[in-house]
Tab-separated table of C-alpha atoms in Angstrom:
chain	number	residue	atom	x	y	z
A	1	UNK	CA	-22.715	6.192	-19.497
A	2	UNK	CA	-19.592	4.579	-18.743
A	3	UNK	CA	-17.712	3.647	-15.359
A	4	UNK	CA	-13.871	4.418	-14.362
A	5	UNK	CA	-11.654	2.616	-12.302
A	6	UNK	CA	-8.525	4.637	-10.643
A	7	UNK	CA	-6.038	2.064	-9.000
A	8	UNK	CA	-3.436	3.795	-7.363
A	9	UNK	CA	-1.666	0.829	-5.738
A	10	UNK	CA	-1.422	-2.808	-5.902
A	11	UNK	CA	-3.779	-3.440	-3.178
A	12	UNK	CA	-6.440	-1.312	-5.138
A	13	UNK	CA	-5.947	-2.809	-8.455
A	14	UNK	CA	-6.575	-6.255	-6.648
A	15	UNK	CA	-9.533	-4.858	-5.414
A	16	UNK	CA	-10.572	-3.674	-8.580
A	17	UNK	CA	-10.196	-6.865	-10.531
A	18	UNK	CA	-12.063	-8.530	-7.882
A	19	UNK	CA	-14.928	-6.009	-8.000
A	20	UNK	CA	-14.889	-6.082	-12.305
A	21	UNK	CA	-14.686	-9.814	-11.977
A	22	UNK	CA	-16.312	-11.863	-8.962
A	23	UNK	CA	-18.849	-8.852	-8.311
A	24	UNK	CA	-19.762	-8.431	-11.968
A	25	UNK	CA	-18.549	-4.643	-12.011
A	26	UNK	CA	-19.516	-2.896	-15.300
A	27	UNK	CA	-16.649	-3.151	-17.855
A	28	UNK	CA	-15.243	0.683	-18.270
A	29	UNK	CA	-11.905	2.359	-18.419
A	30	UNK	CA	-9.329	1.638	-16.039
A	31	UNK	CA	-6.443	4.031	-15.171
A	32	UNK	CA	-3.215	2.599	-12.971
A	33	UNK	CA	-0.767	4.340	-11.398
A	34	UNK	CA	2.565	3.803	-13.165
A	35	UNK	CA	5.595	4.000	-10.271
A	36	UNK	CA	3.306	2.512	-6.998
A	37	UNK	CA	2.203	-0.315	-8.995
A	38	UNK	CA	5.543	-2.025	-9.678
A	39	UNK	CA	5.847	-3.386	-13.225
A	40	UNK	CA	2.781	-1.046	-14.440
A	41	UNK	CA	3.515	-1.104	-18.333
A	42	UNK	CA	3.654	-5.063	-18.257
A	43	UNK	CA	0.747	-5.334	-16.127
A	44	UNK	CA	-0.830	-2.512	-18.082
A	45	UNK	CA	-0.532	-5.324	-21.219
A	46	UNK	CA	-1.696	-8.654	-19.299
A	47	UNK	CA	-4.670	-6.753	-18.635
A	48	UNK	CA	-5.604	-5.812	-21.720
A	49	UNK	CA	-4.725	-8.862	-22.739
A	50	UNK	CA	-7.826	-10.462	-21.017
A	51	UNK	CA	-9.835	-7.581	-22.297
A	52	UNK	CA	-11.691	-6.782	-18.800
A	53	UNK	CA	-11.924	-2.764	-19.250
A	54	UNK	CA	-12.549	-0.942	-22.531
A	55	UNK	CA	-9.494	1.115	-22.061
A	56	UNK	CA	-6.623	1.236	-19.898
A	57	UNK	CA	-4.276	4.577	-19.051
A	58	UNK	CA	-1.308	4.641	-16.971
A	59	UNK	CA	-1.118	7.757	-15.051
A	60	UNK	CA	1.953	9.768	-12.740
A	61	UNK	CA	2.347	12.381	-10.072
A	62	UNK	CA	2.616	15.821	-10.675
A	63	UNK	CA	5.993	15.077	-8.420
A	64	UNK	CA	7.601	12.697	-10.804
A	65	UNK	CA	6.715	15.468	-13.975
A	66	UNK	CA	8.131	18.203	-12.058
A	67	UNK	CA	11.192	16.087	-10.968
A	68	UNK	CA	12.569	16.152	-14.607
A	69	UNK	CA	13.711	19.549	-14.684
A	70	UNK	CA	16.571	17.916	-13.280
A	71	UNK	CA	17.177	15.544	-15.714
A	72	UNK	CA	16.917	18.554	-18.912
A	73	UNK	CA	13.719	16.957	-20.132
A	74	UNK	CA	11.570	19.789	-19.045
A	75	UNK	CA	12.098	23.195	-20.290
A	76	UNK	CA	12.514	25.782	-17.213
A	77	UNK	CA	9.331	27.114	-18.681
A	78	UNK	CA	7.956	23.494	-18.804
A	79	UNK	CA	8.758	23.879	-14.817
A	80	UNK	CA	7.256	26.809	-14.216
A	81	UNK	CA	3.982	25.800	-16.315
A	82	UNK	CA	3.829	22.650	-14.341
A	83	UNK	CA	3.928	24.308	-10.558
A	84	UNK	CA	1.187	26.680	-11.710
A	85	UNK	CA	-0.906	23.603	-12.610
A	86	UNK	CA	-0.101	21.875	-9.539
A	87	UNK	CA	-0.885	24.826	-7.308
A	88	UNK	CA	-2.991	27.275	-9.190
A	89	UNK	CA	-5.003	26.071	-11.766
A	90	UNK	CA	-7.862	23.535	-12.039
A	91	UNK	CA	-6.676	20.074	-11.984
A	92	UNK	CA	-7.285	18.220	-15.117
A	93	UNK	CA	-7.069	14.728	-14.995
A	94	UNK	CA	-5.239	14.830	-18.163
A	95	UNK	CA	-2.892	16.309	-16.879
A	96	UNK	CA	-1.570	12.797	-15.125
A	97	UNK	CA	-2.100	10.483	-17.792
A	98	UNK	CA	0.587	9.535	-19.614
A	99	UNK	CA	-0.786	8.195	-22.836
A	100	UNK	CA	-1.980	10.865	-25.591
A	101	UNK	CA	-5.504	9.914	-25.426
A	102	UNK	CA	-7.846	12.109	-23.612
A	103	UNK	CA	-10.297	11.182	-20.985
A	104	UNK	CA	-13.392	13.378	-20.804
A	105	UNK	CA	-14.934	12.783	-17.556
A	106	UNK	CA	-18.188	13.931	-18.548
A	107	UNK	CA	-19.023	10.668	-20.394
A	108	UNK	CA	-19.101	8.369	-16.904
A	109	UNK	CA	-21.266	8.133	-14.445
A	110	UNK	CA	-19.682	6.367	-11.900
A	111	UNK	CA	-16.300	6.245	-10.502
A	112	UNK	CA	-14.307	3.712	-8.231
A	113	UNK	CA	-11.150	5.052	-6.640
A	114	UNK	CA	-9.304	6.049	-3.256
A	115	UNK	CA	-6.438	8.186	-4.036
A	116	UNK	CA	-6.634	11.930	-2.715
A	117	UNK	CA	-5.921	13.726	-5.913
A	118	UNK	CA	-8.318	12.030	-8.121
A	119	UNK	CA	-11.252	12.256	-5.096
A	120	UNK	CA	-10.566	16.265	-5.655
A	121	UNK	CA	-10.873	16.031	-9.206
A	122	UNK	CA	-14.176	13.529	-9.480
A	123	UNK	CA	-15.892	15.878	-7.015
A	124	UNK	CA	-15.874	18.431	-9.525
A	125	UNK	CA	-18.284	16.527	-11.804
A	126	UNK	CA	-21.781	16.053	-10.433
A	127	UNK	CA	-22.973	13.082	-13.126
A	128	UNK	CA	-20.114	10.984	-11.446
A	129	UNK	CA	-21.340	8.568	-8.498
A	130	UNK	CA	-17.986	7.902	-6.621
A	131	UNK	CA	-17.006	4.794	-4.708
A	132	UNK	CA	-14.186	4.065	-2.446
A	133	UNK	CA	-12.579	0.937	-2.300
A	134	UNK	CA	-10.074	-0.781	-0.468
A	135	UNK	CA	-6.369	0.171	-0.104
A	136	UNK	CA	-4.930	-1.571	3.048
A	137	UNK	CA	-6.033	-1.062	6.685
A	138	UNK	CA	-5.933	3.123	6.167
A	139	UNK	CA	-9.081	2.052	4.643
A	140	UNK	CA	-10.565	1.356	7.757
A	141	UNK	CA	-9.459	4.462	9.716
A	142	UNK	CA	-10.890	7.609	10.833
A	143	UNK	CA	-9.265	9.289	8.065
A	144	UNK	CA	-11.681	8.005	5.554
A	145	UNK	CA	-14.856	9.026	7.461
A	146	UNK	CA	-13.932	12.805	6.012
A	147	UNK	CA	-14.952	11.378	2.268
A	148	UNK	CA	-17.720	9.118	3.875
A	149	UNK	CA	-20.725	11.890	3.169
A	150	UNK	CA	-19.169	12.712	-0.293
A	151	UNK	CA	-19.270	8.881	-1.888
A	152	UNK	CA	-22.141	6.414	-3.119
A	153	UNK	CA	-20.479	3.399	-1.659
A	154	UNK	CA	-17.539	1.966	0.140
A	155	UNK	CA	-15.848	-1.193	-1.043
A	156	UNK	CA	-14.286	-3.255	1.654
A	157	UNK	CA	-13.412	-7.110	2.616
A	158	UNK	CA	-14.706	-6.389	5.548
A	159	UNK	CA	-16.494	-3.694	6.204
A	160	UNK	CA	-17.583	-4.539	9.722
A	161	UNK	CA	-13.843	-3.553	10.790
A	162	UNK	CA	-14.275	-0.495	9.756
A	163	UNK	CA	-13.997	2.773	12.813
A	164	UNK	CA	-16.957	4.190	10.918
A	165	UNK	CA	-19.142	1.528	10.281
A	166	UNK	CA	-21.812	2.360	12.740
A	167	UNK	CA	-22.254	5.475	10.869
A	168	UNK	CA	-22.515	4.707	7.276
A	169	UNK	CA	-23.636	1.239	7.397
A	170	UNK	CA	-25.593	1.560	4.532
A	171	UNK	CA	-23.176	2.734	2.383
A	172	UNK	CA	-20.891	-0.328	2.507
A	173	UNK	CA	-20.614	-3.192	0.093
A	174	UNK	CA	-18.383	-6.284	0.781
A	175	UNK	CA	-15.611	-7.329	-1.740
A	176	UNK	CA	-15.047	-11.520	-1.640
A	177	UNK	CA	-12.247	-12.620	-0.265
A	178	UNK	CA	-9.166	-13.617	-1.765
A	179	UNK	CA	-9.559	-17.119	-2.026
A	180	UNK	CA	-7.176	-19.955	-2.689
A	181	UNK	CA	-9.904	-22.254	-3.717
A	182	UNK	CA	-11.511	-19.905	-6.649
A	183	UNK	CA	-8.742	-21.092	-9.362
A	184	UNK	CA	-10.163	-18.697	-11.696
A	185	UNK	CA	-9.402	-15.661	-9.945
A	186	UNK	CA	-6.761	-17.020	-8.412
A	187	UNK	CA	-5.263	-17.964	-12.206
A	188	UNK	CA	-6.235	-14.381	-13.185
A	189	UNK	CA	-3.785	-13.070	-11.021
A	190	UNK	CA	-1.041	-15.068	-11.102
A	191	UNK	CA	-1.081	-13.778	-14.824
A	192	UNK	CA	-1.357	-9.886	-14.600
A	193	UNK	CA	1.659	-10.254	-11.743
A	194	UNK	CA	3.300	-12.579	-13.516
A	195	UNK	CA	3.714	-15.227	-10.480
A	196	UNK	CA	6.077	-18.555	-10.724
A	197	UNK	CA	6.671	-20.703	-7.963
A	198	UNK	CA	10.617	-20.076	-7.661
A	199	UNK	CA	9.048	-17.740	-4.899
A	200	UNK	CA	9.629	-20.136	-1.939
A	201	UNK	CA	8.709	-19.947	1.565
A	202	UNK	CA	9.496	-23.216	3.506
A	203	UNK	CA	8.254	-24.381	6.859
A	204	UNK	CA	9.212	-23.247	10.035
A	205	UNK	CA	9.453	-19.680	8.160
A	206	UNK	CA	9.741	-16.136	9.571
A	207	UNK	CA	8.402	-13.889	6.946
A	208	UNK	CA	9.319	-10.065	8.351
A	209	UNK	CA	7.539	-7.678	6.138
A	210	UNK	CA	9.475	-4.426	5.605
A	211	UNK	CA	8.380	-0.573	6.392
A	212	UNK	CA	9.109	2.574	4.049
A	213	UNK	CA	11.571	3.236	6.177
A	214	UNK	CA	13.431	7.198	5.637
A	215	UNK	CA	16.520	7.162	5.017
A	216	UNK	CA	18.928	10.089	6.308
A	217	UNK	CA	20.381	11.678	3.033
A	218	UNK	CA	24.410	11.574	2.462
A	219	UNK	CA	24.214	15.161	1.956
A	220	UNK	CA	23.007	15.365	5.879
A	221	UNK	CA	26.890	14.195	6.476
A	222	UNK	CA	28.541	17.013	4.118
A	223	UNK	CA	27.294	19.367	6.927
A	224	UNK	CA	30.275	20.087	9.949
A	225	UNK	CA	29.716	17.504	12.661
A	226	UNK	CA	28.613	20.558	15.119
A	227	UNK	CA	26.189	22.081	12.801
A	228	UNK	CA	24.299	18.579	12.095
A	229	UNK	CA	24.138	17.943	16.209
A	230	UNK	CA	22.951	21.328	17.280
A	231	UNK	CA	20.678	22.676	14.542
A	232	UNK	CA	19.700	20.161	12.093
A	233	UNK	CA	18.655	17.707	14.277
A	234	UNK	CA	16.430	19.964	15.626
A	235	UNK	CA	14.285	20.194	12.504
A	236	UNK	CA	11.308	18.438	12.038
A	237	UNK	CA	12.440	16.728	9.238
A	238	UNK	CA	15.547	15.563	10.912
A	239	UNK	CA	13.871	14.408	13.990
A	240	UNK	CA	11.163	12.040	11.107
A	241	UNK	CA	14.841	10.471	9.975
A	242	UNK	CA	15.610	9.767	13.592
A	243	UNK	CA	12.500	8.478	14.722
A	244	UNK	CA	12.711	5.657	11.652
A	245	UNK	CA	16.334	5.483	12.338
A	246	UNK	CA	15.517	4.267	15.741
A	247	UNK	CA	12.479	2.044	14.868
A	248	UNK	CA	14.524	0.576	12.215
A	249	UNK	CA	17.165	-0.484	14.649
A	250	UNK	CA	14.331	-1.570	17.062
A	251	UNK	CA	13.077	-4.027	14.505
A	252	UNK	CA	16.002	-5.776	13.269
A	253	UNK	CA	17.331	-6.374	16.768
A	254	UNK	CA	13.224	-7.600	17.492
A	255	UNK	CA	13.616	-9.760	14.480
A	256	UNK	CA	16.862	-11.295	15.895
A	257	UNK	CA	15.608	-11.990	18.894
A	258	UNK	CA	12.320	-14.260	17.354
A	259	UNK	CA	15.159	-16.111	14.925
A	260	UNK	CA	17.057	-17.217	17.263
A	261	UNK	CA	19.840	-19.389	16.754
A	262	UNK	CA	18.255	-21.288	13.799
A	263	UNK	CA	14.845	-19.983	12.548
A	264	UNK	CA	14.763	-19.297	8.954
A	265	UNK	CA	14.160	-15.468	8.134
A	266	UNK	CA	13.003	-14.185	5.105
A	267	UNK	CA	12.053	-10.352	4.329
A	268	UNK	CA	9.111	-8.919	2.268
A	269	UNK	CA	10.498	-5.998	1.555
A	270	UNK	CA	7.984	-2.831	0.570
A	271	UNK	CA	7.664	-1.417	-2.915
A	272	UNK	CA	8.603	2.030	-1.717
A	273	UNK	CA	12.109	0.822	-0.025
A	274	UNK	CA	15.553	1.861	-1.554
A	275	UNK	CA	17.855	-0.638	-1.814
A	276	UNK	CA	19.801	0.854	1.393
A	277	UNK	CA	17.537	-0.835	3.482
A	278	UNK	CA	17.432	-4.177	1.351
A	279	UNK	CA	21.120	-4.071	1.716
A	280	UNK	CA	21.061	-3.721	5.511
A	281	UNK	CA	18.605	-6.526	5.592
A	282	UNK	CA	21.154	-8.469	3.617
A	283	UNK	CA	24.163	-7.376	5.437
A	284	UNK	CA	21.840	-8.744	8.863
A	285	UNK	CA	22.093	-12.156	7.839
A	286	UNK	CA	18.341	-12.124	6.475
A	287	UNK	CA	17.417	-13.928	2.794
A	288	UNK	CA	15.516	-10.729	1.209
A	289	UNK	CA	12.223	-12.297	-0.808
A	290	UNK	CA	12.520	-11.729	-5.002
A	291	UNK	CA	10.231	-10.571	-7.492
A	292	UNK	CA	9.375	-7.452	-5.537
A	293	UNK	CA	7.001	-6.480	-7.725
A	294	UNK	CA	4.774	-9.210	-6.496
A	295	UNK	CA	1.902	-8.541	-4.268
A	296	UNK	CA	2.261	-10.298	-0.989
A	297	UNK	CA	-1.158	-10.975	-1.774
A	298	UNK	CA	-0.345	-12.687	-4.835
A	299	UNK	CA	2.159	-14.868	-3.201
A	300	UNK	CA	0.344	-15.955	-0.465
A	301	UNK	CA	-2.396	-17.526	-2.479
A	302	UNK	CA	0.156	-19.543	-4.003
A	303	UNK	CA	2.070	-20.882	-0.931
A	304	UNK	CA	1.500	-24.137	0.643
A	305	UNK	CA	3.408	-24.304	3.984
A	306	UNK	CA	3.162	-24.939	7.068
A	307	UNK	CA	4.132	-23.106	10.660
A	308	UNK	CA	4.808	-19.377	8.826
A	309	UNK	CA	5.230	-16.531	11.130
A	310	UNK	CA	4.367	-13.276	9.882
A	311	UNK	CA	5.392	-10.391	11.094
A	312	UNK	CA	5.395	-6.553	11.280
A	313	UNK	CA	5.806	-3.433	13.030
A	314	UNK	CA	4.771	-0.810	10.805
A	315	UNK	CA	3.877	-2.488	7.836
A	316	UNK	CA	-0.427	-3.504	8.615
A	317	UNK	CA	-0.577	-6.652	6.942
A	318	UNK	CA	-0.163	-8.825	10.034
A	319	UNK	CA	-3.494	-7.264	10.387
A	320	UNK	CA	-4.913	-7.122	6.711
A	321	UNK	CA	-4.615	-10.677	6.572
A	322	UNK	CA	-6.905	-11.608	8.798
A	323	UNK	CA	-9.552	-9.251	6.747
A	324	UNK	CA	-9.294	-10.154	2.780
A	325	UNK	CA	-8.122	-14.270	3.301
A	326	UNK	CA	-10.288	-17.029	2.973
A	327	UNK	CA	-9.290	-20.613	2.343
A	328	UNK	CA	-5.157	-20.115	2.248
A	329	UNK	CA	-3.106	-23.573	1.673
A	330	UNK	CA	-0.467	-22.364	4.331
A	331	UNK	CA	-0.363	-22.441	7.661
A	332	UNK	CA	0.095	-19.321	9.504
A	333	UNK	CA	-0.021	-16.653	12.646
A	334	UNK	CA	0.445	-12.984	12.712
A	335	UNK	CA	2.184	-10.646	15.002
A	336	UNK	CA	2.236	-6.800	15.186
A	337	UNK	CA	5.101	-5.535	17.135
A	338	UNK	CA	3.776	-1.749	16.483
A	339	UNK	CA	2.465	-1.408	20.648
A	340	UNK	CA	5.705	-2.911	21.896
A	341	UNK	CA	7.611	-0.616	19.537
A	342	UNK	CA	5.801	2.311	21.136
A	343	UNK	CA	7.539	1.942	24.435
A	344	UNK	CA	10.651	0.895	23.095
A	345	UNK	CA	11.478	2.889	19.804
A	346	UNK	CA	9.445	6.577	20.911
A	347	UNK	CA	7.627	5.783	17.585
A	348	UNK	CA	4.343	7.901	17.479
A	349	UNK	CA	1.465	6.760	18.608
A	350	UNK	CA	-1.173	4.941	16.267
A	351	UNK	CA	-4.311	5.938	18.220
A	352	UNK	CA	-6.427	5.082	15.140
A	353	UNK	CA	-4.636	1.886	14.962
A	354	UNK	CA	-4.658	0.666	17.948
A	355	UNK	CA	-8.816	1.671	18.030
A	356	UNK	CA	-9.217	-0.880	14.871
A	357	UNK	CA	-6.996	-3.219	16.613
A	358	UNK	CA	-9.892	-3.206	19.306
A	359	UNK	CA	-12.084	-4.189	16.505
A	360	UNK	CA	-10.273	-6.870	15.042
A	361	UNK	CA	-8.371	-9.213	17.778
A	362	UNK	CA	-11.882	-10.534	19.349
A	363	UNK	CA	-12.691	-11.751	15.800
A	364	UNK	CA	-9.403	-13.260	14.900
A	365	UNK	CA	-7.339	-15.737	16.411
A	366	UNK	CA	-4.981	-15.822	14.094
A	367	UNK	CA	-3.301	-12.903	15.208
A	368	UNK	CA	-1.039	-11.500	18.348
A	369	UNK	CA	0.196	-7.830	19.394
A	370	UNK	CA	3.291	-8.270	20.956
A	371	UNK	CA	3.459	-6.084	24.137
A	372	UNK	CA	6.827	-6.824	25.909
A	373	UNK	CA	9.763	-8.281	25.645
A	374	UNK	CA	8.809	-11.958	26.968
A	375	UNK	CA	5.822	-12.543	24.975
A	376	UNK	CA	8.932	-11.544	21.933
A	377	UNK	CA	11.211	-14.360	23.602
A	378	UNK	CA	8.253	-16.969	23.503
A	379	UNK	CA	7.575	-16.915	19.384
């Protein structure tokens, strides 16, 4: 029997690398997903380059497939075949991968994923033992604990964090942490993201790490001014573009206020961001951070500097670092600015957040939730 490995972002290919290689994880197939994990097709060939899995698939949303029509790839019969698969038919997990090679899930009998889709389609097969592993601080929510009773085991850095612990303590397994000092690993993935050290991050550095921010479509502005104020606004969609509008706004200005007159800012911007928001970034005065495509995790095991300020609002990995790090050569703090932005920017509550927060802060000292304006003014 064989074992599969779904990596549906960068985070979880990390994780699964670090499973297949510092927790001797059985060889298998590995399948990444080609648009979330920036750079998948040259990634796809460092991997197999180092010949860690027996086969490797790329794989992409029904979304993307059906989102071709518009481009005269698809046949409208393609289309039509395609939302009948998405919504009516049994999922085949064929029907994602991209390469012409078939996967028969009846040859493995164990699985390691956390992506929604695939969790729907593994449950199907009874032979397949299915593990959940890490993919950011979600990962640690109450959301998970839905999945808990279907899985053999839950792969986390630490697992202690986690709002469900308590309840299926047996069930967890802890991944090592990313450490500067293991120059194998650490050589492993400066390879597969292919790292070089023009990525710079100086002392005395504000590193502001971006938020998939929505942006308000142009089409919203073809509508008559009246119209747009008195009945699209209304809309729940409309009032989602506001909300980030507003929590956008609230973060630059929070950003300006830590620089200062002469702190050096420098923005991690999210894979998911358009290159609206990089621009405003730009347009702000802030130095945007290159190579995109590279994991902040990646990066950080590389940097050696001191008095680095990290921080974030929506983005969780003020908090994440202080749960996968061990042994960094840079000197650093964390701040979340999500509980200030809550009074501030009307930006929905995180109850399941904040809960884990309650978890996390008496075991870390490395980190800070900003709560008001002062404790802002003193960074």
């Amino acid at each position: 029997m064989k074992t599969l490995y779904i990596a549906a972002t960068a985070l979880q290919l990390i994780a699964v690398l670090n499973i297949r290689v510092n927790m001797n994880g059985k060889k298998g197939d590995l399948i990444i997903h080609e648009k979330s994990v920036l750079n998948s097709h040259c990634i796809k060939k460092r991997i197999v380059e180092k010949d860690l899995f027996d086969r490797i698939f790329l794989f992409k949303d029904y979304d993307s497939r059906l989102n071709t029509i518009f481009t005269g790839r698809n046949s409208f019969c393609d289309y039509l075949k395609l939302i009948y698969q998405k919504h009516f038919s049994k999922l085949d997990i064929n029907d994602y991968i991209l390469e012409d090679e078939k996967i028969a899930l009846e040859e493995y009998d164990e699985a390691f994923c956390f992506n929604k889709k695939f969790l729907s389609i593994l449950e199907a097969y009874p032979n397949i033992k299915i593990n959940l592993i890490y993919d950011g601080v979600g990962s640690y929510n109450e959301g998970v604990r839905k999945f808990c009773r279907k899985v053999d085991k839950i792969y986390l850095y630490k697992p202690e964090f986690a709002v469900y612990y308590e309840e299926y303590q047996n069930k967890f397994r802890a991944i090592p942490a990313l450490d500067a000092k293991n120059d194998d690993f650490k050589k492993l993935l400066n390879y597969v993201w292919p790292y070089n050290d023009i990525i710079e991050v100086p002392n005395d550095t504000i590193v502001v790490f971006d938020s998939p921010w929505r942006v308000t479509p142009q089409y919203f502005y073809l509508f008559p001014k009246f119209f747009r104020e008195k009945v699209l606004v209304k809309t729940k969609l409309y009032k989602k573009y506001a909300n980030d509008e507003k929590a956008k706004e609230f973060f630059v200005n929070s950003i300006k206020v830590i620089q200062g007159d002469s702190k050096n800012v420098i923005v991690k911007m999210h894979p998911r961001s358009s290159d609206v928001i990089r621009q405003l970034y730009l347009d702000k005065g802030f130095n945007v951070l290159k190579n995109a495509s590279i994991p902040w995790e990646i990066i950080s095991l590389n940097l050696q500097s001191n008095n680095i300020l990290l921080v974030s609002m929506l983005s969780t990995v003020s908090l994440s670092m202080s749960m996968y790090f061990r042994n960094t050569n840079f000197i650093y703090k964390s701040v979340f600015l999500y509980e200030l932005a809550l009074r501030v920017a009307n930006v929905k509550s995180p109850e399941e957040t904040i809960r884990l927060l309650g978890r996390i802060l008496p075991e870390v000292e490395d980190l800070k939730v900003i709560k008001n304006d002062e404790e802002l003014r003193e960074l």
